[in-house]
Coordinates of C-alpha atoms in Angstrom, one line a residue:
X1 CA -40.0 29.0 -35.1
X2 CA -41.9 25.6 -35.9
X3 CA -41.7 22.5 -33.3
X4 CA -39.9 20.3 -35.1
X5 CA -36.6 23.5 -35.4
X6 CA -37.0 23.8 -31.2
X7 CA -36.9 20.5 -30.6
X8 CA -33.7 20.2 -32.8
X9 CA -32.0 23.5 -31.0
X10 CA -33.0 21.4 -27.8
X11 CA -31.3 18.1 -29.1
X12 CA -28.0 20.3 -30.6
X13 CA -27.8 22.1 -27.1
X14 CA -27.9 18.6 -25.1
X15 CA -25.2 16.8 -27.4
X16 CA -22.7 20.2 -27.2
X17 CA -22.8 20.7 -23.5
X18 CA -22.2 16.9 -23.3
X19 CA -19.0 17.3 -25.2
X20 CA -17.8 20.2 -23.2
X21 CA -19.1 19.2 -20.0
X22 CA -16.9 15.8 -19.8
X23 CA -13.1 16.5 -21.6
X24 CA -10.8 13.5 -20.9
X25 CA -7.5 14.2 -20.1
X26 CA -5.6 10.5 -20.8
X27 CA -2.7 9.8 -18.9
X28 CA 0.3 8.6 -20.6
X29 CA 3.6 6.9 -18.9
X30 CA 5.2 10.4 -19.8
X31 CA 3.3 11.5 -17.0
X32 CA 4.9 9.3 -14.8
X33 CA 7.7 9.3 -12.6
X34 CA 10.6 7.7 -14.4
X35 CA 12.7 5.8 -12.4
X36 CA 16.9 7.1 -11.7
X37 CA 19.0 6.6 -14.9
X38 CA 21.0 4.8 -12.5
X39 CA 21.3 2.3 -9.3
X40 CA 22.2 4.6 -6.1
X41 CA 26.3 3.3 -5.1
X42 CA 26.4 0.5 -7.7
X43 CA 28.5 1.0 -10.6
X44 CA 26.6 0.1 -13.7
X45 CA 28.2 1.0 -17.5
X46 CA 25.6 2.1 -20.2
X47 CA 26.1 -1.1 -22.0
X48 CA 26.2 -3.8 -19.4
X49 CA 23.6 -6.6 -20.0
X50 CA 20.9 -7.3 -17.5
X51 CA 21.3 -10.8 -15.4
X52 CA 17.7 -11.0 -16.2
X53 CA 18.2 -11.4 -20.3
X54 CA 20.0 -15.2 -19.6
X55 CA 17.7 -18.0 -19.9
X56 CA 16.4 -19.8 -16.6
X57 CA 18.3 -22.8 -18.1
X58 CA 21.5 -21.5 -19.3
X59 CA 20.9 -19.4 -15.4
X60 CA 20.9 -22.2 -13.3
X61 CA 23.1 -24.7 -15.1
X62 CA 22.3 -27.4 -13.2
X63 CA 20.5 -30.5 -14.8
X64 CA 18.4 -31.9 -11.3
X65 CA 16.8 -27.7 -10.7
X66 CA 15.9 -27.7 -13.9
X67 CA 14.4 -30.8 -14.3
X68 CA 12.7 -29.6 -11.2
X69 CA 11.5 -26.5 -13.0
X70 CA 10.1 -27.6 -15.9
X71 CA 8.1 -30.0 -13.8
X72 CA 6.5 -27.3 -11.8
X73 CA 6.1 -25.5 -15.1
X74 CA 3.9 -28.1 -16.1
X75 CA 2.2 -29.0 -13.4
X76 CA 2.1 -26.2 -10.8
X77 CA -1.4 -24.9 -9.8
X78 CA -0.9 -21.5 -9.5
X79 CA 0.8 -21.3 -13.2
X80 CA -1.9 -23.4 -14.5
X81 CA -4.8 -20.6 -13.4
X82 CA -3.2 -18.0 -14.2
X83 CA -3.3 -20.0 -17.9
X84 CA -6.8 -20.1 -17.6
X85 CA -7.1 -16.8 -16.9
X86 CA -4.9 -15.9 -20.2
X87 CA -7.7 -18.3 -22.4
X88 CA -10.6 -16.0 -20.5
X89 CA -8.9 -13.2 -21.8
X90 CA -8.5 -14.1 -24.7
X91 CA -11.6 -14.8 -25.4
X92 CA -13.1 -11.4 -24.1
X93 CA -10.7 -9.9 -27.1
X94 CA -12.2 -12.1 -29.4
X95 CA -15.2 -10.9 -28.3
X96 CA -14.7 -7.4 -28.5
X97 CA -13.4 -7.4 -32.2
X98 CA -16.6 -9.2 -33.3
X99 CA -18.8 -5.9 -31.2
X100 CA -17.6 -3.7 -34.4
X101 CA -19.3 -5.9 -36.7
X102 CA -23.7 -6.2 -37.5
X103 CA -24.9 -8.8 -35.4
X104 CA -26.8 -11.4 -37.7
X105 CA -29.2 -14.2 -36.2
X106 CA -30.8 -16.8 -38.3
X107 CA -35.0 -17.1 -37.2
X108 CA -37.7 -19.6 -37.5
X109 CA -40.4 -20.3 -36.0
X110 CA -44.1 -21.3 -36.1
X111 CA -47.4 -20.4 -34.0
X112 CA -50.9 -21.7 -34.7
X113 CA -53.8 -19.2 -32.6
X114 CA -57.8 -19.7 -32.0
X115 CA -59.2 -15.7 -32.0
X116 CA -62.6 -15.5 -30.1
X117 CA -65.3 -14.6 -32.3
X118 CA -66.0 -11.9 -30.4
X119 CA -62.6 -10.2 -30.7
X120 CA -61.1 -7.2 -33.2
X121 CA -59.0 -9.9 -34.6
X122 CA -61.8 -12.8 -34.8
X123 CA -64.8 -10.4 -36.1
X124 CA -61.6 -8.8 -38.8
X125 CA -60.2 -12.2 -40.3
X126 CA -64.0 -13.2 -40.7
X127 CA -65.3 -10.1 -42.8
X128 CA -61.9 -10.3 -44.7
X129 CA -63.0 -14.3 -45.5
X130 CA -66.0 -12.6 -46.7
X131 CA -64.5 -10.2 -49.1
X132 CA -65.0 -10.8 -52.6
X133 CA -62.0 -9.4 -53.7
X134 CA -59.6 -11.7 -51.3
X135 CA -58.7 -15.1 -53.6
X136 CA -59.4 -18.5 -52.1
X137 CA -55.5 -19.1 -51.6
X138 CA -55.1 -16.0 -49.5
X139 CA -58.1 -16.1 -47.1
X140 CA -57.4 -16.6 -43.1
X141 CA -57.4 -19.8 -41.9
X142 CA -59.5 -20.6 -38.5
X143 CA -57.4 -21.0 -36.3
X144 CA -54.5 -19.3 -37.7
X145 CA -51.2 -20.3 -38.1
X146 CA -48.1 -18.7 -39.0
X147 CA -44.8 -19.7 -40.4
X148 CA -41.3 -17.6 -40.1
X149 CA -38.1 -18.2 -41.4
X150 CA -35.5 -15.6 -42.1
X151 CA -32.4 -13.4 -40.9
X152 CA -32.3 -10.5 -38.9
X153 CA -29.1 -7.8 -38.0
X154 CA -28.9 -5.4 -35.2
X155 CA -25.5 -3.0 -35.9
X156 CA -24.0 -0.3 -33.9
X157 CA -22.6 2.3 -35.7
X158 CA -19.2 3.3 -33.9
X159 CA -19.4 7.2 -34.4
X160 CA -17.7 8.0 -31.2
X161 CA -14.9 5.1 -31.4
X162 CA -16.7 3.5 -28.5
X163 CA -16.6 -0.1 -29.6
X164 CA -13.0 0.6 -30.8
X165 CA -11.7 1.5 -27.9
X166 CA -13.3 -2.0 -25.9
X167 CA -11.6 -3.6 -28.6
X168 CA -8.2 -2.0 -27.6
X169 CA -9.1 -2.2 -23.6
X170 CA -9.7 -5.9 -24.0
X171 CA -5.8 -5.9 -25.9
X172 CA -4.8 -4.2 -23.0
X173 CA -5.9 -6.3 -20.5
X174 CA -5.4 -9.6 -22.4
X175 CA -1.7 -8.5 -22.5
X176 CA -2.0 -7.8 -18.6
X177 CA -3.3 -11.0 -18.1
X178 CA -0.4 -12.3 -20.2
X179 CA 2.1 -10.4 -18.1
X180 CA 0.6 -11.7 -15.1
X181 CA 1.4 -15.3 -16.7
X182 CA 5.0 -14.9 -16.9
X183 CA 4.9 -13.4 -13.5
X184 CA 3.5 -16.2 -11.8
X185 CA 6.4 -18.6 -14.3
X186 CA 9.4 -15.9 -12.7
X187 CA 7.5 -16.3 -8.9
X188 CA 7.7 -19.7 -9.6
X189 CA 10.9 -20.4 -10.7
X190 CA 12.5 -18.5 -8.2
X191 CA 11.0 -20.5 -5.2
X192 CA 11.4 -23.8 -6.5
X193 CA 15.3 -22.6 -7.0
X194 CA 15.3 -21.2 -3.3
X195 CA 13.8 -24.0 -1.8
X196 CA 16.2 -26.4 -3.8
X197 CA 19.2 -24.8 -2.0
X198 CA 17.3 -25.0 1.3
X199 CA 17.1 -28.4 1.1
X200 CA 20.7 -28.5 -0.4
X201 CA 21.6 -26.4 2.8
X202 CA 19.9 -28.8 5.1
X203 CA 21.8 -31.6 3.2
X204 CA 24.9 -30.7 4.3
X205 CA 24.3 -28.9 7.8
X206 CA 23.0 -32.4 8.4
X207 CA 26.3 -34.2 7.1
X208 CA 28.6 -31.4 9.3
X209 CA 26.3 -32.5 12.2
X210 CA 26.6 -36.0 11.7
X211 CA 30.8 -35.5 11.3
X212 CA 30.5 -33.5 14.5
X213 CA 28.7 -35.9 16.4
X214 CA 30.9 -39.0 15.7
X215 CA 33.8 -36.3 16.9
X216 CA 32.1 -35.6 20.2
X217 CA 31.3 -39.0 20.7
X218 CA 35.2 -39.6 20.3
X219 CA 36.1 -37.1 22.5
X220 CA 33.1 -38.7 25.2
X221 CA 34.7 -41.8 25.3
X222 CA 38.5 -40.6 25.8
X223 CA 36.8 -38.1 28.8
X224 CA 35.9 -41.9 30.2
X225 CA 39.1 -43.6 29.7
X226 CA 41.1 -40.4 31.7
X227 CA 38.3 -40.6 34.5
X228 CA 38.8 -44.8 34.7
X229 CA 42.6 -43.6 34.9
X230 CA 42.0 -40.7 37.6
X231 CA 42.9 -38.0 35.3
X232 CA 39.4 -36.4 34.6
X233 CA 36.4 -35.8 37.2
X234 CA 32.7 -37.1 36.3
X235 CA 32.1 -33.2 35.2
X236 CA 33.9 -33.2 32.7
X237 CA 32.1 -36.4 31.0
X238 CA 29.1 -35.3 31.3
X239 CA 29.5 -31.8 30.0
X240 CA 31.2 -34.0 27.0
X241 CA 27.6 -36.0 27.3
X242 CA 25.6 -32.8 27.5
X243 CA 27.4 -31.3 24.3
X244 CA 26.9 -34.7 22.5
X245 CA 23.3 -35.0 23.5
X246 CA 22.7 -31.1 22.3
X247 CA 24.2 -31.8 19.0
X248 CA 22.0 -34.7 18.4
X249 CA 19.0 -32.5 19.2
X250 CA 19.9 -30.2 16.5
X251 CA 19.9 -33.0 14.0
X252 CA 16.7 -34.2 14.5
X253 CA 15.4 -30.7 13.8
X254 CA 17.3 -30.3 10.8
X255 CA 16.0 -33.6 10.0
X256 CA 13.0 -32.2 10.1
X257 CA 13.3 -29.3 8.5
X258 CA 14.8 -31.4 5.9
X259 CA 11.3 -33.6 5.8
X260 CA 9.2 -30.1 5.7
X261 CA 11.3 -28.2 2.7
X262 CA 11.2 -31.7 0.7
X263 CA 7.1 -31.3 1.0
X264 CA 7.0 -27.9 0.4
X265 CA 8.6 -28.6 -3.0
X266 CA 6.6 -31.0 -4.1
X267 CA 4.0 -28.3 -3.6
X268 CA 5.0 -26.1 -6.1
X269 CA 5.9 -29.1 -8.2
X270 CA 2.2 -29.9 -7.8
X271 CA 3.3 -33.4 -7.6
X272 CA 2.7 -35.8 -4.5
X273 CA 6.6 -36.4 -2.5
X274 CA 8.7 -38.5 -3.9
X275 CA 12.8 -38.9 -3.9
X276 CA 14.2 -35.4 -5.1
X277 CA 17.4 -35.7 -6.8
X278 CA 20.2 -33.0 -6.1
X279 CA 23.5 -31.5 -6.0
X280 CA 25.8 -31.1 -3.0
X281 CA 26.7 -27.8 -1.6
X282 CA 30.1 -27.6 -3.0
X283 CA 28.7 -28.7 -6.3
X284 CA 26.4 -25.7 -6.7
X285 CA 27.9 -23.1 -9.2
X286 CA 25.2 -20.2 -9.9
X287 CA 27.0 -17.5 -8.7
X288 CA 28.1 -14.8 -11.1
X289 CA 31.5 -13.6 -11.3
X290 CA 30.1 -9.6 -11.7
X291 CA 26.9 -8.2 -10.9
X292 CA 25.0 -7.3 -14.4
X293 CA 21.9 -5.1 -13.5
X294 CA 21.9 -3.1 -16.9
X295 CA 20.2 0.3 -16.3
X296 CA 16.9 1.0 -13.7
X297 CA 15.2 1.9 -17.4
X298 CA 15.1 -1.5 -18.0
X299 CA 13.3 -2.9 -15.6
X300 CA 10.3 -1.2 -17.9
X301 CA 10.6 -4.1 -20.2
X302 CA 12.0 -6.8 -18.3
X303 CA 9.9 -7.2 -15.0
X304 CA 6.2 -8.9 -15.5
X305 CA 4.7 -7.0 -13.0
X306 CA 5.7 -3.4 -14.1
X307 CA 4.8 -4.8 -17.9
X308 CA 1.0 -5.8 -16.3
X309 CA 0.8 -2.4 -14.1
X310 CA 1.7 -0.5 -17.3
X311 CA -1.4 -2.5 -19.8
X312 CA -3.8 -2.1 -17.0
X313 CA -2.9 1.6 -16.9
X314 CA -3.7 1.8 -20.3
X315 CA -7.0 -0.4 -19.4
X316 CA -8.0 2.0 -17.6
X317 CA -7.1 5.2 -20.2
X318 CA -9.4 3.7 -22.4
X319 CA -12.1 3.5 -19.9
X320 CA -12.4 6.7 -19.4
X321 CA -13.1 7.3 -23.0
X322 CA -15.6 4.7 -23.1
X323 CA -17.6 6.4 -19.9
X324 CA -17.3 9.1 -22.1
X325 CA -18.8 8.5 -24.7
X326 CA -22.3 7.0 -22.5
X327 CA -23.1 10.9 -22.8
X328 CA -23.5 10.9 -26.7
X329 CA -26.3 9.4 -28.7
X330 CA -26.3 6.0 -30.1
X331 CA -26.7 5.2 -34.1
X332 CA -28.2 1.7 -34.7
X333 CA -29.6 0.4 -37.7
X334 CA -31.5 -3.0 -37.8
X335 CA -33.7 -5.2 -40.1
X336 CA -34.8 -8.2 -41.3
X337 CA -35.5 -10.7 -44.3
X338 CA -37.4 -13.6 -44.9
X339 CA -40.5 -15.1 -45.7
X340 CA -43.7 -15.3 -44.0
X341 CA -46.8 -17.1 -44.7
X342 CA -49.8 -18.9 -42.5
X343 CA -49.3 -22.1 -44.9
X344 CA -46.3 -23.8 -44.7
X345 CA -46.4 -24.9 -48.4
X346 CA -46.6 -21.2 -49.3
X347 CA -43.6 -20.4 -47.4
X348 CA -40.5 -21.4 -49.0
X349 CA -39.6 -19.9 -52.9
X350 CA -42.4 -17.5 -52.9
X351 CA -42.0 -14.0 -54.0
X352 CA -45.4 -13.5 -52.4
X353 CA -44.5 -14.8 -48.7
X354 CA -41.6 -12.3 -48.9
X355 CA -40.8 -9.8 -46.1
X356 CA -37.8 -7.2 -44.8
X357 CA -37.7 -4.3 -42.8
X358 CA -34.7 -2.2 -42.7
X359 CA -35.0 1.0 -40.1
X360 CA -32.7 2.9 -38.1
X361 CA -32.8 4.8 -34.9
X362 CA -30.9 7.3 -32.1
X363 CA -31.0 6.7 -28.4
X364 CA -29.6 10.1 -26.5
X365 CA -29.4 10.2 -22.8
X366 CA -31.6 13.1 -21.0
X367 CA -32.5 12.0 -17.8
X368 CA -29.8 9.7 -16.7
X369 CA -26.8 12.3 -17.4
X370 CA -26.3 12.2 -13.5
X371 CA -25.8 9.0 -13.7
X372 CA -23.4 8.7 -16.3
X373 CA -21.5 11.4 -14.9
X374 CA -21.3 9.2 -11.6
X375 CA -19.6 6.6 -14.3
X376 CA -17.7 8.7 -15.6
X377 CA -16.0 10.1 -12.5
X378 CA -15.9 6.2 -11.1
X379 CA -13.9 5.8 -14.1
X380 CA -11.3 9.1 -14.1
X381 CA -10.9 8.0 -10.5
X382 CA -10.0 4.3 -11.5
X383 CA -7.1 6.0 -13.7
X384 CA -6.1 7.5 -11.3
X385 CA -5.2 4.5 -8.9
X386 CA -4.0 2.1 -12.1
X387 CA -1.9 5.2 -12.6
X388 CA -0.6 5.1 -8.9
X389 CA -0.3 1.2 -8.9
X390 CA 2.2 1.7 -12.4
X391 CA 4.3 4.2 -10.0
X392 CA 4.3 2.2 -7.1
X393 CA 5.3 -1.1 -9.1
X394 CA 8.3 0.8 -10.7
X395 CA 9.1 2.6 -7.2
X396 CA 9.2 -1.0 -5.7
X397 CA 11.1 -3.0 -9.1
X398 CA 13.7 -0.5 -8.3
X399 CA 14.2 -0.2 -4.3
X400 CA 13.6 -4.4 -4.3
X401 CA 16.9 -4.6 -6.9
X402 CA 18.9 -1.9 -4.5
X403 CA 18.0 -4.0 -1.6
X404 CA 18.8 -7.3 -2.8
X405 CA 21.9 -5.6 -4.4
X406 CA 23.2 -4.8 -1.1
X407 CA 22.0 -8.0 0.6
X408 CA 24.5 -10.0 -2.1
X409 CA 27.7 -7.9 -1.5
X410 CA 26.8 -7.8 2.1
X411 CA 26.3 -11.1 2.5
X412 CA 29.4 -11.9 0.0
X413 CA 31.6 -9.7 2.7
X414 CA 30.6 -12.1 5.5
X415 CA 30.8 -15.1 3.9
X416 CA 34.6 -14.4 3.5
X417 CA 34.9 -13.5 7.0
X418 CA 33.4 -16.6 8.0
X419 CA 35.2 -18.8 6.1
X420 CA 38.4 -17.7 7.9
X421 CA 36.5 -18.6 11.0
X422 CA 35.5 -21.9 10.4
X423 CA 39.2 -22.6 9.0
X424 CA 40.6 -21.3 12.8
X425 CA 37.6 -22.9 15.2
X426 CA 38.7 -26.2 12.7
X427 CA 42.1 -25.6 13.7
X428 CA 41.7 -25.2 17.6
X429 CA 39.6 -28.1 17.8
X430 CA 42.6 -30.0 16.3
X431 CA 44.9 -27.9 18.8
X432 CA 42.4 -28.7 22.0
X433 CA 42.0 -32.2 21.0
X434 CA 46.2 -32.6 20.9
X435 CA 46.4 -30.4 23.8
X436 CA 43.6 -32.5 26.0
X437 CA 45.1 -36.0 25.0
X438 CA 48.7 -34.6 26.5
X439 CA 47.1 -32.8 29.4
X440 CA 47.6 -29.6 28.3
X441 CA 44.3 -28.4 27.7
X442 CA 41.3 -29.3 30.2
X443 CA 37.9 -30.4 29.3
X444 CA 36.6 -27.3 29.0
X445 CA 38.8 -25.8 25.9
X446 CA 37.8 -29.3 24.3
X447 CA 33.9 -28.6 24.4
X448 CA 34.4 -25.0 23.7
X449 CA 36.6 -25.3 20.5
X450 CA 33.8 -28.2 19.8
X451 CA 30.8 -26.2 20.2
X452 CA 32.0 -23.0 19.0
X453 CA 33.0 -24.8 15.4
X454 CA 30.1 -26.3 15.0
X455 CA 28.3 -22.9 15.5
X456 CA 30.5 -22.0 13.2
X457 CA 29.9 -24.3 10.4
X458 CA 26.4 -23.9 10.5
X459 CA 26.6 -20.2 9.9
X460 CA 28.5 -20.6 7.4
X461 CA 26.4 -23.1 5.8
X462 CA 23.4 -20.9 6.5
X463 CA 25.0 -17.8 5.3
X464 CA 26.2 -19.8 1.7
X465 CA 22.4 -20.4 1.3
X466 CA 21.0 -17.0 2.2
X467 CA 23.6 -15.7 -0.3
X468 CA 22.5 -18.5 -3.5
X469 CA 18.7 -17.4 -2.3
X470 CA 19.5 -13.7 -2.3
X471 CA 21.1 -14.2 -5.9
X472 CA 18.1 -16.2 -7.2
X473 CA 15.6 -13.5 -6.1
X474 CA 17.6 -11.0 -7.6
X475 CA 17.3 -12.7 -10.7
X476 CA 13.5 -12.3 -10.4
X477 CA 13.9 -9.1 -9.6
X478 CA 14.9 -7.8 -12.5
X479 CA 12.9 -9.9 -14.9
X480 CA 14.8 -12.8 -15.4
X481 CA 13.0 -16.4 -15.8
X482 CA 10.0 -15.4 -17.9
X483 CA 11.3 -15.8 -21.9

């Protein structure tokens, strides 16, 4: 057996246990835990639409949010990166669909060089000059100079389906990033709603305050005309005082809660404060007659966040294969075209000054297998968490929908209990107030019906808000406000 046939069994035997050595096994979303056909104690037909599929607009129906929400749209920070982020990504695909073709650069250039006399190159130009057989036009000129213009191509050839597949991983993640776009616009959109009926909340928690106050101090100055007439004792107006004085302090911090939530949504309009226009409480109508979750399955196409998880999962397939295919040889070809010459005007439409090159070659790994291996492996192991992240973000869609599933009807339940609270503390303040005026009643029954109503009120104001918020964020949930 000649050299040349060893060195070949060597080469074969290094390229076959590379192949067997490294086998990638891909993991699909068949692999992966689907989520219940079903939401656990919520009925749910086959064919009910998803909240999700109505359009933040038509959602919302109400003309001052959304004008609110298309100017954070525009002008948000957050929304605007993650923009920026989409164009980078873009622009990494773009890149990685131009790998598969020959690179091709344009060259020109120009050198002039003195060689020593006592060089290789000096004492070889000069015997050359001396040759009778070199013609005037083509002896070396002292010092030389040399002209180059031309084109020259590097090319990759994709045996293994390496520069295919960083063509499809940069799809894959351009599409994440993408995803990740409409999941900042959902994010968005849900908090500019939320805080909107904050501040709609405060509005009129601020209003029942103010209606209680001017009732307390009513009450304050009757306490003061039944004292001047001996029928009431100087506790009794100030704990009418106190009460008044406690109420008060509860408006200022509403105030400024008010002040707070009115700056915190100019921050996600991305706009400096200015007068936010609005609906009152009993104006707001966003609440759905029934539920409509659709099925847990489709949360799969609806939710941004399960989208990205489920690109980047396939990212992170097509990693692999690229590590993979580090352990095989390389194919390139390259070469070049042009015209060279030391005189300029010999450069240009000469057959003469013509020159190309075209070559090939094979780069295989021998040495560095470890360390491909170690790539390899970072790479399998990558999958593996992308893989875990896809779970986890479908786990999470679904137990975040059950949760704020049961926070609505929960919160729907009390709301109806409350209601019939506030409509009795209303009426025994009436009743005390009657009762007090004909001496019926003492002062205490006055400032407890007082203070327990406007407890109530509050609550129920609080608890109307919690319930539009909840709503809103179940909205997100399950995909809605991205389309």
């Amino acid at each position: 057996m000649n050299k040349n046939s060893y060195q070949y069994i060597v080469y074969i035997t290094l390229v076959i246990s590379s192949l067997t050595a490294c086998k990638v096994q891909k993991t699909s979303l068949e692999d992966v835990k689907a989520p219940p056909t079903t939401y656990q104690d919520v009925q749910v037909g086959e064919d009910s639409m998803n909240l999700a599929m109505t359009h933040w607009q038509a959602f919302f129906d109400d003309e001052h949010l959304n004008a609110l929400i298309e100017r954070g749209l525009a002008n948000n920070q957050d929304v605007a990166k993650t923009l920026a982020n989409i164009r980078i990504s873009r622009a990494a695909l773009k890149r990685a669909k131009l790998g598969q073709l020959p690179e091709l650069n344009l060259t020109a250039g120009s050198s002039v060089r003195k060689f020593g006399d006592y060089t290789m190159d000096g004492v070889g130009n000069d015997d050359t000059n001396r040759s009778s057989t070199v013609p005037d036009d083509k002896k070396i000129p002292t010092p030389y100079t040399d002209f180059m213009v031309g084109a020259e191509f590097n090319w990759e050839l994709d045996v293994w389906g390496k520069l295919n597949m960083r063509k499809k991983q940069a799809l894959s993640e351009f599409m994440a990033s993408v995803e990740m776009g409409n999941l900042s616009r959902t994010w968005l959109i849900a908090e500019i709603a939320k805080n909107y009926y904050n501040i709609i909340g405060l509005d009129e928690e601020i209003e029942t305050l103010l209606s209680s106050i001017s009732f307390q101090e009513q009450a304050f100055e009757l306490g003061k005309s039944l004292k001047n007439a001996g029928k009431e004792s100087q506790l009794s107006i100030d704990q009418f005082e106190a009460l008044m004085l406690n109420s008060k302090g509860i408006l200022v911090k509403k105030r400024r809660e008010l002040k707070q939530a009115e700056l915190n949504l100019s921050y996600l309009l991305g706009t400096y404060p200015e007068n936010i226009q609005r609906q009152s409480l009993s104006e707001v109508n966003v609440l759905p007659p029934a539920l409509e979750l659709g099925l847990p399955s489709t949360l799969l196409t609806m939710r941004p966040d399960i989208r990205a998880a489920e690109q980047t999962l396939q990212a992170n397939n097509l990693e692999v294969g690229i590590a993979r295919t580090a352990f095989f040889p390389t194919f390139n070809l390259s070469g070049m075209a042009g015209f060279n010459a030391f005189e300029f005007s010999k450069l240009f439409l000469n057959p003469a000054s013509m020159v190309y090159q075209l070559g090939g070659g094979l780069v295989a790994p021998v040495f560095n297998r470890s360390s491909i291996k170690a790539t390899f492996e970072s790479a399998k192991a990558k999958q593996k968490v992308a893989l875990y992240d896809y779970e986890q973000t479908v786990l999470g869609g679904y137990l975040e929908v059950l949760g704020l599933v049961n926070e609505y009807q929960t919160l729907k339940e009390e709301l109806n209990l409350k209601t019939d609270e506030v409509l009795l503390q209303r009426r025994s303040v009436d009743n005390a107030n009657t009762m007090f005026k004909i001496g019926y009643a003492d002062y205490l029954d006055m400032i407890n019906s007082q203070s327990n109503s406007l407890v109530s009120e509050i609550e129920y104001i609080e608890l109307k808000i919690q319930q539009l918020q909840s709503i809103v964020t179940l909205y997100r949930a399950l995909g809605g406000g991205w389309q």
